[in-house]
Short mmCIF file of C-alpha atoms in Angstrom, two decimals:
data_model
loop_
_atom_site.label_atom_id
_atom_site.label_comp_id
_atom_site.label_asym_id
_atom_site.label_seq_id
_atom_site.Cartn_x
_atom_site.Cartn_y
_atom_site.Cartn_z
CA UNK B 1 8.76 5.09 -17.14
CA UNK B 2 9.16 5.26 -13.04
CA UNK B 3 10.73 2.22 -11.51
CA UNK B 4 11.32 2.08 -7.72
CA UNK B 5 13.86 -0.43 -6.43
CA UNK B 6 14.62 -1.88 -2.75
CA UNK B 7 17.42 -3.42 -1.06
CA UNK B 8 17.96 -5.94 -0.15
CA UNK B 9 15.28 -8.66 -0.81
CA UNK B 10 15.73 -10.12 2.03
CA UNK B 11 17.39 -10.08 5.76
CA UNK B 12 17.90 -11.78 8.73
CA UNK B 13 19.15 -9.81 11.60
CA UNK B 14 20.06 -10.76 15.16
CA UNK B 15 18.55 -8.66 17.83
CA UNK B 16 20.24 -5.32 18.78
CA UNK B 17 21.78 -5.21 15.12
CA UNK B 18 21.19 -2.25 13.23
CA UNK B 19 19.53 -1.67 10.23
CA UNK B 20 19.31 -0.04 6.78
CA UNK B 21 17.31 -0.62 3.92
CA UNK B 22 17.21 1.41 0.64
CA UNK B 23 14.57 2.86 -1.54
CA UNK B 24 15.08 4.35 -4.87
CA UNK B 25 12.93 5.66 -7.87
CA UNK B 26 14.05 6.29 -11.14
CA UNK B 27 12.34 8.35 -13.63
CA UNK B 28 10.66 10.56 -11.66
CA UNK B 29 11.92 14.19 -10.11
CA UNK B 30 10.30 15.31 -6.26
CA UNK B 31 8.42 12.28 -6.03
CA UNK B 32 6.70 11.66 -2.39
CA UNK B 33 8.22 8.75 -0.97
CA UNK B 34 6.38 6.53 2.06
CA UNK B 35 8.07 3.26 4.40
CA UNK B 36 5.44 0.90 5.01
CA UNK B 37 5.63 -2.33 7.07
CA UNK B 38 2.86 -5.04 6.51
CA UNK B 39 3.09 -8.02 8.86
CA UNK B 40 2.04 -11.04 8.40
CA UNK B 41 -1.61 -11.62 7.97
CA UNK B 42 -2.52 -7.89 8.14
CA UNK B 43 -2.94 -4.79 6.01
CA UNK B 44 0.05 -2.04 5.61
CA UNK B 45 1.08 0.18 8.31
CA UNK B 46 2.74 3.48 6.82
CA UNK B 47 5.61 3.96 9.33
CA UNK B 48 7.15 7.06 7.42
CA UNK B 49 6.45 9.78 4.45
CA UNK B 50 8.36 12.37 2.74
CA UNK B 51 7.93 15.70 0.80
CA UNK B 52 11.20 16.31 -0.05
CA UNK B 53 14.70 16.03 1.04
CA UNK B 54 15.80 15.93 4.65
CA UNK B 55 11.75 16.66 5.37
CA UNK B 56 10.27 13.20 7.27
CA UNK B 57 7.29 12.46 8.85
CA UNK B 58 7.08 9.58 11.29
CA UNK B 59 3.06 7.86 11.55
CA UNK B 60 4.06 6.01 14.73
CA UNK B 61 6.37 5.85 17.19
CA UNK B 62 9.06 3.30 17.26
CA UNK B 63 11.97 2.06 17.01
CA UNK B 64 13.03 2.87 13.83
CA UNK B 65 14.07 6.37 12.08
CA UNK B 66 14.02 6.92 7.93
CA UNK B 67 16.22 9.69 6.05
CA UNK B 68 15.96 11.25 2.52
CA UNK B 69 19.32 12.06 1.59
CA UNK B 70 18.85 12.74 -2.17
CA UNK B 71 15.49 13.78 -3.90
CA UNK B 72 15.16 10.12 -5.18
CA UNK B 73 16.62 8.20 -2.22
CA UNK B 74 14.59 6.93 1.12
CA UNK B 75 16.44 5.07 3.96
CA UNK B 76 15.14 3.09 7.13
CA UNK B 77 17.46 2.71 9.51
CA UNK B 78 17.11 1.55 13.38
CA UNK B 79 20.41 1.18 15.38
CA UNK B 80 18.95 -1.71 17.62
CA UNK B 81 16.65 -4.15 16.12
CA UNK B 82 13.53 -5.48 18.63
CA UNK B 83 12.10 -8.82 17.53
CA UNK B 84 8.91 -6.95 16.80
CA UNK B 85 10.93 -5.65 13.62
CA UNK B 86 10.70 -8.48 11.63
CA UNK B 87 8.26 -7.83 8.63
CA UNK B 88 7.89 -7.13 5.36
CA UNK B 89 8.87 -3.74 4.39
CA UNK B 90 7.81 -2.00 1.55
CA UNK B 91 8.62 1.60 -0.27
CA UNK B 92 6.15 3.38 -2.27
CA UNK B 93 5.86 6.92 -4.07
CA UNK B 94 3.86 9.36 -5.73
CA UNK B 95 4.03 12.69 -7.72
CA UNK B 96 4.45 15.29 -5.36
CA UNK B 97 2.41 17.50 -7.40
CA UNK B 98 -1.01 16.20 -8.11
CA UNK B 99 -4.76 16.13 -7.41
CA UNK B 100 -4.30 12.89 -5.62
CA UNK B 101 -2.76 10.44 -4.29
CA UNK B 102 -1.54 7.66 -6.41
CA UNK B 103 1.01 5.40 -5.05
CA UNK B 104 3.15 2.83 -6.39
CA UNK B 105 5.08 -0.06 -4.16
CA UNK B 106 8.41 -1.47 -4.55
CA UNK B 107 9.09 -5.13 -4.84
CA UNK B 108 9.68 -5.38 -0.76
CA UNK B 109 12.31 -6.61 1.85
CA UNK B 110 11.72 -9.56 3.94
CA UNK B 111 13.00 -8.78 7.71
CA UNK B 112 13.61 -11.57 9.94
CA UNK B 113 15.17 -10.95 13.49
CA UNK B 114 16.41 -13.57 15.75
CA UNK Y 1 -8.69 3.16 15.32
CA UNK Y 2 -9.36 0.97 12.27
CA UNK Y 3 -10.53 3.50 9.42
CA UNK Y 4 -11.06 1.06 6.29
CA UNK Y 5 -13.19 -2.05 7.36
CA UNK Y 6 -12.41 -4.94 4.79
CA UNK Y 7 -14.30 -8.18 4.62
CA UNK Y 8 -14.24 -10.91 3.75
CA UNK Y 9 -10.76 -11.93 4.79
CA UNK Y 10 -10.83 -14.78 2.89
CA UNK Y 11 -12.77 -15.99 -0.15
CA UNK Y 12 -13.14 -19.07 -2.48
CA UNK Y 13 -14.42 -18.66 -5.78
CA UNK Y 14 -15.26 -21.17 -8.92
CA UNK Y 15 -13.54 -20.23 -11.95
CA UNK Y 16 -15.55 -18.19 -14.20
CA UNK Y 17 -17.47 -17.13 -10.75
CA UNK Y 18 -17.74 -13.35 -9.25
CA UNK Y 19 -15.18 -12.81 -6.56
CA UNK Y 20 -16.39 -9.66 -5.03
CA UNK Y 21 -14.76 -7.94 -1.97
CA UNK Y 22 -16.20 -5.20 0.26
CA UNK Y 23 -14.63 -2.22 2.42
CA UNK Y 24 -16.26 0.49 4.44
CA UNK Y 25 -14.83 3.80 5.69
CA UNK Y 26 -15.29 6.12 8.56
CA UNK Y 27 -13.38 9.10 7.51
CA UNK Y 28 -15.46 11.23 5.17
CA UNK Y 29 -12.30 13.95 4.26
CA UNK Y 30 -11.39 10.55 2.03
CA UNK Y 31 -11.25 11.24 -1.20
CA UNK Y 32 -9.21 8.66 -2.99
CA UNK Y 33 -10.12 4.72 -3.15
CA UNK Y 34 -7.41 2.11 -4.56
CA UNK Y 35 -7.45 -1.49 -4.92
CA UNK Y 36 -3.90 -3.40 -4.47
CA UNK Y 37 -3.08 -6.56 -5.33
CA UNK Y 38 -0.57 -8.49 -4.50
CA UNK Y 39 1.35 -12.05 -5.13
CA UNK Y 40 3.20 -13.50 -1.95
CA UNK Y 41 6.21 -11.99 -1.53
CA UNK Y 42 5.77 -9.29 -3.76
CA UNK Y 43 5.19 -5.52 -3.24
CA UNK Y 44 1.30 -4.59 -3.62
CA UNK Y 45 0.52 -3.24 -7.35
CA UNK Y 46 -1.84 -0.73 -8.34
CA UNK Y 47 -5.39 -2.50 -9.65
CA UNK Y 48 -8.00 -0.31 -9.97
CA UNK Y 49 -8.79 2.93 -7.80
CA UNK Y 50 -11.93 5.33 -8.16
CA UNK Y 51 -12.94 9.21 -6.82
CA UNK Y 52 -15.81 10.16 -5.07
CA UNK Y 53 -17.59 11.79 -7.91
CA UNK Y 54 -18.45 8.89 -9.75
CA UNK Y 55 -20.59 5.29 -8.57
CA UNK Y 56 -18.44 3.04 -10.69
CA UNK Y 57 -15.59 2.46 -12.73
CA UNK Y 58 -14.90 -0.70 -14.64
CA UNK Y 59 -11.15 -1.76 -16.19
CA UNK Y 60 -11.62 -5.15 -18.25
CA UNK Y 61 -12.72 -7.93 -15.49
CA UNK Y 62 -12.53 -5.43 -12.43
CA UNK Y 63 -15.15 -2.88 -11.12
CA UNK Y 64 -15.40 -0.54 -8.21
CA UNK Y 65 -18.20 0.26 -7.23
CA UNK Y 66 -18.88 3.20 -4.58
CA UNK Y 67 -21.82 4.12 -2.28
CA UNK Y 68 -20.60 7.46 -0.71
CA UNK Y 69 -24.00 7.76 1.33
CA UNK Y 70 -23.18 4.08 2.98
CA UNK Y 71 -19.16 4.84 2.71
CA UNK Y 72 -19.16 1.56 1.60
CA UNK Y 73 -16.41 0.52 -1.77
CA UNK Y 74 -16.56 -3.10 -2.90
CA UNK Y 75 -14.28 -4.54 -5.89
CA UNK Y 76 -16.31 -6.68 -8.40
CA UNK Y 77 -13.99 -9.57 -10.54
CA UNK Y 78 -15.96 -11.00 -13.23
CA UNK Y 79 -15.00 -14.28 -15.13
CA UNK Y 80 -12.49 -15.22 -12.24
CA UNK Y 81 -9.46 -16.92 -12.85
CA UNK Y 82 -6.74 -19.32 -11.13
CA UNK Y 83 -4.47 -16.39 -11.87
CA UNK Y 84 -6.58 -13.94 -9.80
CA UNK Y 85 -5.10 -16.08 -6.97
CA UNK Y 86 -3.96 -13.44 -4.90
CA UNK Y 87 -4.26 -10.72 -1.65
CA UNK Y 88 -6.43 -7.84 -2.41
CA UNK Y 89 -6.41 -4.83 -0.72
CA UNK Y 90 -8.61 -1.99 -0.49
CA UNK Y 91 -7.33 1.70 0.74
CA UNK Y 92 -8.19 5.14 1.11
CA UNK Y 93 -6.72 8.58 1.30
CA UNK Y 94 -6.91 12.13 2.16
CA UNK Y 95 -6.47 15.03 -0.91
CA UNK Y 96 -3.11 15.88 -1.16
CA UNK Y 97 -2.04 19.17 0.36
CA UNK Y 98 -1.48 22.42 -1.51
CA UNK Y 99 2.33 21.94 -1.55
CA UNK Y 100 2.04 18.69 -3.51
CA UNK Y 101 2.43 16.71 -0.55
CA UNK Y 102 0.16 13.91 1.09
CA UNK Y 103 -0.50 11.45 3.94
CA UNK Y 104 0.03 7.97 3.52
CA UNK Y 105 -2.81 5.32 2.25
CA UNK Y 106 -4.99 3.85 4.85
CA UNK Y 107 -5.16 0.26 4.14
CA UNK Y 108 -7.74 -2.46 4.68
CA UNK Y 109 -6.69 -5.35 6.30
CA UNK Y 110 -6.59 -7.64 3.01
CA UNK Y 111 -8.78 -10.41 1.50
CA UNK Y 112 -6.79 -13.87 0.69
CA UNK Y 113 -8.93 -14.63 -2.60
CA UNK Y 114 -8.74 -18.33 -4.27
CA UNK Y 115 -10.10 -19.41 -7.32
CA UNK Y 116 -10.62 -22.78 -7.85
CA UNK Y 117 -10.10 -24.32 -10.92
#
C-alpha cells in the first residue's frame, strides 16, 4: 500500500529564516506530487505540482520555491520566511498515469513564523 | 476567482440527523468531484468522490449527489454521528493530461460540521 510521509510535524521559524520541508511516498513509482498550504479558516491553496523529477509547476507566485530531487521525493524550500508563511502545509499525490485525478494528503506540517 | 462555492460554512446537526453540505462550480472542463475530510491537525483524507456521468453515488452513510445542469454537488451523511465531528471539504478537478499528468484540486472553502450528541 502507498504511504506518504512529511517532515517535520511542526515548526516555528523566525522571520528571514529559511525553510525546508519534506514529502515522501512509498509504494508507489512516478507518482504526481502537489504542495498545498491551507490557512486557517479557509480551503487549500495548491502552491506547487509535479510530473516528474526536476519538472515543477508553481500555481502562484511567492515566496517560496519546491524541488523534486528523486521520483518519490518533494521539497519546499524558501530562503527568507515572510510572516504570511505561517500555515499549515500539506503534500499530496496521485498516479501519474490515470483517467483522473485522485489525490491523497499527507499528515501535514504546522508553520509558525515569528 | 473562487471556482468551487461551498456552503454552509458551518453546521450543527442532532445525532442520528442528516448533515448535508452543498458546493457549486463554475468551470464546466471539471470532471472530477471529491469530498475530504479532515480532523484538526490532520492532513485531509479521501471520503467519497463521484464523475460526471453518474447523479449519485452512495458509500455506507455518505452520498454525493450531482446536478451537472445546476453544477451544483452536495454530500448527504445519514445517521450522523459525534464522530462525524469534523471539516469537510468539497473539490474539483480538470482530466488529467495525456502524459499522465494533472492540475491540482480546486478546493471549497470547508464546512466545520458538529454533531451533537
Amino acid at each position: 500500500s502507498q504511504t506518504i510521509h512529511q517532515w517535520p510535524a511542526t515548526l516555528v521559524q523566525p522571520v528571514g529564516s529559511p525553510l525546508s520541508l519534506e514529502c515522501t511516498v512509498e509504494g508507489t513509482s512516478n507518482p504526481n506530487l502537489y504542495w498545498y498550504r491551507q490557512a486557517a479558516g479557509r480551503g487549500l491553496q495548491l502552491l506547487f505540482y509535479s510530473v516528474g523529477i526536476g519538472q515543477i509547476s508553481s500555481e502562484v507566485p511567492q515566496n517560496l520555491s519546491a524541488s523534486r530531487p528523486q521520483d518519490r521525493q518533494f521539497i519546499l524550500s524558501s530562503k527568507k520566511l515572510l510572516l504570511s508563511d505561517s500555515g499549515f502545509y500539506l503534500c499530496a499525490w496521485s498516479k501519474g498515469q490515470g483517467s483522473y485525478n485522485e489525490q491523497f494528503f499527507g499528515p501535514g506540517t504546522r508553520l509558525t513564523v515569528l | 476567482q473562487q471556482q468551487v462555492k461551498q456552503s454552509p460554512q458551518s453546521l450543527i446537526v442532532q445525532k442520528g440527523g442528516i448533515s448535508i453540505i452543498n458546493c457549486a462550480y463554475e468551470n464546466t472542463a471539471f470532471d472530477y468531484f471529491p469530498w475530504y475530510q479532515q480532523f484538526p491537525g490532520k492532513g485531509p483524507a479521501l471520503l467519497i468522490a463521484i464523475r460526471p456521468d453518474v447523479s449519485e453515488k452512495k458509500e455506507g452513510r455518505f452520498t454525493i449527489s450531482f446536478n451537472k445542469s445546476a453544477k451544483q454537488f452536495s454530500l448527504h451523511i445519514m445517521d450522523s454521528q459525534p464522530g462525524d465531528s469534523a471539516t469537510y471539504f468539497c473539490a474539483a478537478s480538470t482530466p488529467m493530461y495525456s502524459g499522465g499528468g494533472a492540475d491540482g484540486l480546486t478546493f471549497g472553502k470547508g464546512t466545520h460540521l458538529i454533531i451533537q450528541p
